[in-house]
XYZ file of C-alpha atoms in Angstrom:
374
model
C -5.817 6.372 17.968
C -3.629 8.367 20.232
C -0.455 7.831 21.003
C 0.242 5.889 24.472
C 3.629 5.415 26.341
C 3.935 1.482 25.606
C 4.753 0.787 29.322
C 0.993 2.713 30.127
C -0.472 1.003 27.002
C -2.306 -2.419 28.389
C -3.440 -0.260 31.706
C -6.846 0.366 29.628
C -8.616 -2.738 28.111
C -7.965 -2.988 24.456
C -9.769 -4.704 21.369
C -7.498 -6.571 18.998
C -7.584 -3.833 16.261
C -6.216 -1.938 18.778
C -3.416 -4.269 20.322
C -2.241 -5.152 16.130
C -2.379 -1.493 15.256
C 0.086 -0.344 18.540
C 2.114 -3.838 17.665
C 1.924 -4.511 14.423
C 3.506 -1.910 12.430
C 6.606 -1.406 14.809
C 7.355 -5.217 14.360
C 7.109 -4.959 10.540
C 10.088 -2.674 10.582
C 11.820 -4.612 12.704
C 10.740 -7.723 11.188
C 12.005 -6.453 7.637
C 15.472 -5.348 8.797
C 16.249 -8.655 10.319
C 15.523 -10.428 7.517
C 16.811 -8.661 4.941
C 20.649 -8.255 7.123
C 20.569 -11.975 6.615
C 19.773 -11.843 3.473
C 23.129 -9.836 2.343
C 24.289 -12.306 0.085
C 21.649 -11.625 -2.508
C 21.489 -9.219 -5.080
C 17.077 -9.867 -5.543
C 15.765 -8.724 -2.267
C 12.405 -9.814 -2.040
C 9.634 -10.062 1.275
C 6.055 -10.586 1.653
C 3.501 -8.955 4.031
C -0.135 -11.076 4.066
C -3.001 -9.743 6.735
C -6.113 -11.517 7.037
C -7.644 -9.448 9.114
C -6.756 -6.295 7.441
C -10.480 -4.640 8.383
C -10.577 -1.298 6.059
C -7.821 0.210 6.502
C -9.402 3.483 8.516
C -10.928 3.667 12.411
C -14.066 5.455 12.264
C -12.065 9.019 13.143
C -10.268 8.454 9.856
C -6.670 7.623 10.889
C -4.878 5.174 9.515
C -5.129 1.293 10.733
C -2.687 -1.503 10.508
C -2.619 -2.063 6.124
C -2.210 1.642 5.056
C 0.409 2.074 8.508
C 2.418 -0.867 6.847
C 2.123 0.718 3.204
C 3.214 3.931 4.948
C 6.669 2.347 6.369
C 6.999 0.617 3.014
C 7.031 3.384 0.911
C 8.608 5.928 3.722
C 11.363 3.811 4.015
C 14.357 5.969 4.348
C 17.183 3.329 5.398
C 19.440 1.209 3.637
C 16.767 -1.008 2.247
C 14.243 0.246 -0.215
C 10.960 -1.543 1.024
C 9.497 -0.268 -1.981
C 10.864 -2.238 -4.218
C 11.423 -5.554 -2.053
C 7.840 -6.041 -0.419
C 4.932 -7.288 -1.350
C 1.255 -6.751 0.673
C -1.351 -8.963 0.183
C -4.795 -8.162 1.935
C -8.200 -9.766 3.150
C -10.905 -9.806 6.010
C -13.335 -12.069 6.563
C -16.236 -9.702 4.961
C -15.771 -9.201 1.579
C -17.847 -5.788 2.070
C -14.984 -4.327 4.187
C -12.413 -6.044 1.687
C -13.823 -4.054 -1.280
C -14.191 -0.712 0.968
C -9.835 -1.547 1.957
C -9.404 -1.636 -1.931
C -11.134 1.395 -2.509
C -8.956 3.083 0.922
C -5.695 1.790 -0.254
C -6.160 2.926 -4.422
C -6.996 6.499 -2.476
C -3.673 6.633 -0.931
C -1.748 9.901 -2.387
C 1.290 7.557 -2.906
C -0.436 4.731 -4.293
C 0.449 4.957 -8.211
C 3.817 4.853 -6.721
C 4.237 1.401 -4.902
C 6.088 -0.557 -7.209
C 4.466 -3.510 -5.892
C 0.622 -2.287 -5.527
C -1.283 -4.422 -2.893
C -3.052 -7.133 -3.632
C -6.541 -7.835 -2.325
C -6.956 -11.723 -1.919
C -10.745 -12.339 -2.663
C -10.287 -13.924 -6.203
C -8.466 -17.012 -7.080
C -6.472 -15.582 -9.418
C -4.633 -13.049 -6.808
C -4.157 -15.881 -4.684
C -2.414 -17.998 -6.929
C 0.105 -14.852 -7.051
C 0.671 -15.559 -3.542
C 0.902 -19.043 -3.588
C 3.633 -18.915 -6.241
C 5.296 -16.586 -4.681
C 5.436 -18.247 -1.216
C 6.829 -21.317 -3.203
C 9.947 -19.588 -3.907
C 11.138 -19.877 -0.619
C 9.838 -15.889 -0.236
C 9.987 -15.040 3.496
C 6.617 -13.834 4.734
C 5.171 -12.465 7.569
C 1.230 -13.048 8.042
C -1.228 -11.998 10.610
C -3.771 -14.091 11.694
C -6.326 -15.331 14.330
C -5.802 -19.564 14.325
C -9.646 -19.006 15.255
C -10.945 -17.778 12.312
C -12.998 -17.852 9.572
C -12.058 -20.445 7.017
C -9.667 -18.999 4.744
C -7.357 -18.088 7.731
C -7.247 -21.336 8.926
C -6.377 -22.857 5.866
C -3.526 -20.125 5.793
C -2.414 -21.217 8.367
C -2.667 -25.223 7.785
C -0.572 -24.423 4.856
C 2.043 -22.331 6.663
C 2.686 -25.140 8.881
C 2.561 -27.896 6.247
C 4.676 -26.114 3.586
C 5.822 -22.761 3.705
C 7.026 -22.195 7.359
C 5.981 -18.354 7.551
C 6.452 -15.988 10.198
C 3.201 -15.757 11.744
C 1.532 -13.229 14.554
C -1.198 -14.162 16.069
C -3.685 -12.507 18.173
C -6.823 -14.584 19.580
C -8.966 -14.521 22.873
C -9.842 -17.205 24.850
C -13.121 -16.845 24.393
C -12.670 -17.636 20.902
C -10.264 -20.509 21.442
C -12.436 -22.387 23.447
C -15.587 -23.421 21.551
C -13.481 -23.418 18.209
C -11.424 -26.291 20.042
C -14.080 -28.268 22.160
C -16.664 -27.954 19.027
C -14.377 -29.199 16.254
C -14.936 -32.075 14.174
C -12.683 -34.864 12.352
C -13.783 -32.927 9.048
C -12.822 -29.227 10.899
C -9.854 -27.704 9.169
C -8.975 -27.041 13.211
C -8.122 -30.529 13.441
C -6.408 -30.557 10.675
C -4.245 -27.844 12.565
C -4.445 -29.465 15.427
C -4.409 -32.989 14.741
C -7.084 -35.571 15.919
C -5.040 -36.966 18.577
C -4.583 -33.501 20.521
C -7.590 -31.873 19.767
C -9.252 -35.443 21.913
C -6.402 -35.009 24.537
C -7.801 -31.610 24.767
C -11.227 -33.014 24.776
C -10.757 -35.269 27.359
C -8.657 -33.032 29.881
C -11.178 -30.620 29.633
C -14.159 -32.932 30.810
C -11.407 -34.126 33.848
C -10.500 -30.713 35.197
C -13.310 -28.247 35.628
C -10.923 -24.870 36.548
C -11.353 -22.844 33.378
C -7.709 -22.111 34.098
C -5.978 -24.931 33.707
C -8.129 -25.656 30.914
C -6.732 -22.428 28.927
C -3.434 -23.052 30.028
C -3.952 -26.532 28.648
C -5.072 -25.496 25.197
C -2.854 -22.530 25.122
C 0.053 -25.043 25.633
C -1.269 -27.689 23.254
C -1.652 -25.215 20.441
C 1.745 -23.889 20.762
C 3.084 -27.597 20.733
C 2.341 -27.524 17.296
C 4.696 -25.257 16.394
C 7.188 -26.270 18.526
C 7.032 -30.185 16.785
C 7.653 -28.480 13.315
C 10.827 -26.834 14.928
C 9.740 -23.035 15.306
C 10.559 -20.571 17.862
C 7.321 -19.686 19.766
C 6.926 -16.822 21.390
C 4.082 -15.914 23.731
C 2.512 -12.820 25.302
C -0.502 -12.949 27.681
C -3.013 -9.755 27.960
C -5.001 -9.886 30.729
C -8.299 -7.477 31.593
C -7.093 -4.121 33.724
C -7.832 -5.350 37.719
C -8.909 -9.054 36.619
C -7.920 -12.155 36.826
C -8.781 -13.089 33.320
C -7.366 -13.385 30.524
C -8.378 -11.010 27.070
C -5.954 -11.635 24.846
C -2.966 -13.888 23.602
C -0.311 -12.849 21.255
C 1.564 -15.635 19.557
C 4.680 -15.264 16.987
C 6.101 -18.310 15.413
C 9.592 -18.695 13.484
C 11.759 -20.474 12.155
C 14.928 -18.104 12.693
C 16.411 -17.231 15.651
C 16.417 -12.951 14.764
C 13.059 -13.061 13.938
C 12.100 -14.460 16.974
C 14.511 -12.096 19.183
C 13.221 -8.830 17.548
C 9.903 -10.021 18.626
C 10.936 -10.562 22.133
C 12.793 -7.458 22.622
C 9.357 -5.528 20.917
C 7.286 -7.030 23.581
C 9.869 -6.411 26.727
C 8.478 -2.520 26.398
C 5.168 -4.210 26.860
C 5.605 -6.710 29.825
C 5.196 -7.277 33.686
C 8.093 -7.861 35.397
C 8.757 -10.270 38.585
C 10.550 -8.889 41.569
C 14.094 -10.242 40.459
C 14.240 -8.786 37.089
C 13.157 -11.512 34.788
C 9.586 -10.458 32.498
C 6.955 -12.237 32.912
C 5.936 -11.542 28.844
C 2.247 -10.823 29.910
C 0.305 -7.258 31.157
C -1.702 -7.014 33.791
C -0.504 -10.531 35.062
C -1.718 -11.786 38.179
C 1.122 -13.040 40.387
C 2.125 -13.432 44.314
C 5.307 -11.817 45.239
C 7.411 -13.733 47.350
C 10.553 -13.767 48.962
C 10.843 -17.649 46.912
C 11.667 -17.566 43.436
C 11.803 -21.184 43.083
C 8.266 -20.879 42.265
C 9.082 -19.245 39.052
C 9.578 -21.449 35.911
C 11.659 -18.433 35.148
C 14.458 -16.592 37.819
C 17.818 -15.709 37.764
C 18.075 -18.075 40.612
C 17.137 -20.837 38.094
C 19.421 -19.147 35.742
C 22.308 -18.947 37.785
C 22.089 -22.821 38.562
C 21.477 -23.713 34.861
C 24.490 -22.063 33.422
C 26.624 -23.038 36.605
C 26.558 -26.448 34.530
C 27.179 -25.308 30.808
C 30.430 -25.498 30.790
C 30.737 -28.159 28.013
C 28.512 -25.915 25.830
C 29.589 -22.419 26.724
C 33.337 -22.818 27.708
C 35.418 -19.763 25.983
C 32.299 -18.218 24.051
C 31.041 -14.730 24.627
C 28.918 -13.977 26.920
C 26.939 -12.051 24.249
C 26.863 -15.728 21.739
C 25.625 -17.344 24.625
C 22.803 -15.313 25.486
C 22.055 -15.597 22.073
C 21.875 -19.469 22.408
C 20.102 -19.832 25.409
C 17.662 -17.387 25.150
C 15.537 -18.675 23.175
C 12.335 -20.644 24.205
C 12.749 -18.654 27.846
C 11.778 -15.828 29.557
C 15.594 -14.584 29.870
C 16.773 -11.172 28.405
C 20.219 -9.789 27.991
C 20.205 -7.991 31.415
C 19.765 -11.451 33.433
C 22.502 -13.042 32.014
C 24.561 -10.506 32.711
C 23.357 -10.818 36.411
C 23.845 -14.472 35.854
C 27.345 -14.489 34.938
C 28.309 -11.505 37.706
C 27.058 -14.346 39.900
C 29.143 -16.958 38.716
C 31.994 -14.917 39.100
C 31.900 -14.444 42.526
C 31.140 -17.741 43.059
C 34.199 -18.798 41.639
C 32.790 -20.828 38.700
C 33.706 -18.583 35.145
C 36.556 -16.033 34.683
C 35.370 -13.215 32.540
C 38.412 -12.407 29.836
C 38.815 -9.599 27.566
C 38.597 -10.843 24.237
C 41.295 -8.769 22.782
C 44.211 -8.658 25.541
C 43.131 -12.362 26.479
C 43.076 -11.009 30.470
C 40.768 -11.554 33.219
C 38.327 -8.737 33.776
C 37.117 -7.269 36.961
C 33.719 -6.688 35.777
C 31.358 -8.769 33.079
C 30.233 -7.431 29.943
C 28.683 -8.551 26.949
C 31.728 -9.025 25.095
C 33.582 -10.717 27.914
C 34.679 -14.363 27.175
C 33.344 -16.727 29.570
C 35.541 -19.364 31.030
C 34.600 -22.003 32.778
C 36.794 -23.063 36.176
């Protein structure tokens, strides 16, 4: 695959081995240095890497895909954390004819006798037992996965949310969603996921309201409801078709820590539509009517501006910077807008911006500026 400018990258339709291949890898990086700065305080470094859908590691032009890019940044890791000796890959696809052809790709790598920890395929019970035990030490873990999926994803997944609380991305289409939802049984590990009582909520708005969108936007919301009752940060990223009104794609990441979830965010900004006051709208190729009004927005720095106007008990002599950390998450809101935000305020007479070192009002607000409340 060629390299494409990331703001250029959603202008051509993609396939999901194409969208997790651009995404994937660059997140993994990411993903590890988050988690190991808050891990500081330990001397054992450890992380796990678990893909699902790892296909066979090669495109059909013979560069790399997602599983030997990962392996790549793992044992090319040049900063102050040696991936190579803290993570551990574990690797399956729904075929097991592509899994064995990824084992025989991955052994071929020149660097392979190498990796300390060499990957492990998971299509015997005995390697997944390795995983389970390690996930039981609290390991944190970051797994691909499409919630729509052959069995031994799902149940991945069931057991993610019901025990070990993994980082998980997500990539599904609609078209995929659908059926798997409307079709599932009481026995279905999809209701398990789901739980009976949604999946027949979903069931039953669907025969009410014919408008295929509302009915994706209904599942779409249902499905990340389950994350949000087990108290992770969701994050969501809609791909719609070049010049259509329809959707191909949704990207979902789910976390339980707040940097995690950020990195994520800030990956996907490079990605995403904007609306005509600054704020994304965390989906390419998005259909939307510009207006003069942003109270139609969920989302606006109008909306912003009047939410913060009444924070005072909450953010009162914090940093600007701490409270965009705070409030952030769950929105649409990046650094820039509250920045905006807060410029607003101050004209409007409602914060001070003080220097946090001389303790004296600012003409300007920045990031480090303490906010104080009128």
């Amino acid at each position: 695959m060629s390299t494409v400018d990331t703001s250029e990258f959603f202008t051509a339709q993609r396939d999901a081995s194409e969208i997790k291949s651009q995404i994937l890898n660059d997140y993994f990086r990411d993903w590890c240095t988050a988690i190991l700065q808050g891990q500081r305080y330990k001397s054992n470094h450890a992380l796990a890497y678990i893909d699902l859908y790892a296909g066979d590691g090669k495109y059909q032009d013979g560069k790399p895909a997602t599983p030997v890019k990962v392996l790549n940044s793992i044992f090319g890791a040049t900063d102050k954390f040696n991936l190579n000796k803290i993570v551990r890959t574990f690797f399956t696809d729904e075929k097991p004819t592509v899994t064995q052809k990824l084992k025989q790709n991955l052994e071929a790598l020149p660097y392979y006798e190498n990796l300390i920890y060499k990957p492990v395929i998971l299509n015997e019970e005995v390697n997944f037992s390795l995983l389970a035990k390690l996930l039981g030490t609290d390991t944190p873990a970051l797994m691909y996965t499409d919630p729509f999926g052959y069995t031994f994803s799902q149940q991945m997944l069931l057991q993610s949310i019901k025990r070990w609380g993994l980082d998980v991305f997500m990539l599904f289409s609609p078209a995929k969603m659908r059926p798997a939802i409307l079709n599932a049984s009481e026995n279905d590990l999809l209701t398990d996921i789901f739980g009976v009582e949604r999946i027949a909520k979903i069931k039953e708005f669907c025969e009410r309201y014919q408008d295929a969108g509302q009915r994706e936007d209904f599942m779409v919301d249902s499905f990340e409801d389950i994350f949000k009752e087990k108290d992770y940060k969701t994050f969501r990223f809609k791909i719609s078709l070049p010049k259509k009104n329809q959707t191909s794609h949704y990207l979902f990441f789910v976390s339980r820590t707040d940097t995690a979830y950020m990195k994520m965010k800030e990956l996907m900004l490079t990605y995403s539509d904007f609306q005509e006051d600054g704020v994304p709208l965390f989906g390419a190729n998005i259909k939307h009517q510009l207006s003069l009004f942003q109270e139609q927005y969920r989302y606006s720095i109008k909306n912003l501006i009047a939410e913060l106007s009444g924070k005072a008990s909450f953010y009162h002599n914090l940093s600007l910077d701490s409270i965009y950390r705070h409030h952030n998450i769950g929105t649409n809101y990046i650094r820039g807008n509250y920045l905006e935000a807060f410029e607003a305020l101050k004209k409007e007479g409602v914060v001070e911006s003080i220097n946090p070192i001389s303790r004296k009002p600012m003409r300007k607000v920045s990031f480090t500026s303490i906010i104080a409340y009128k």
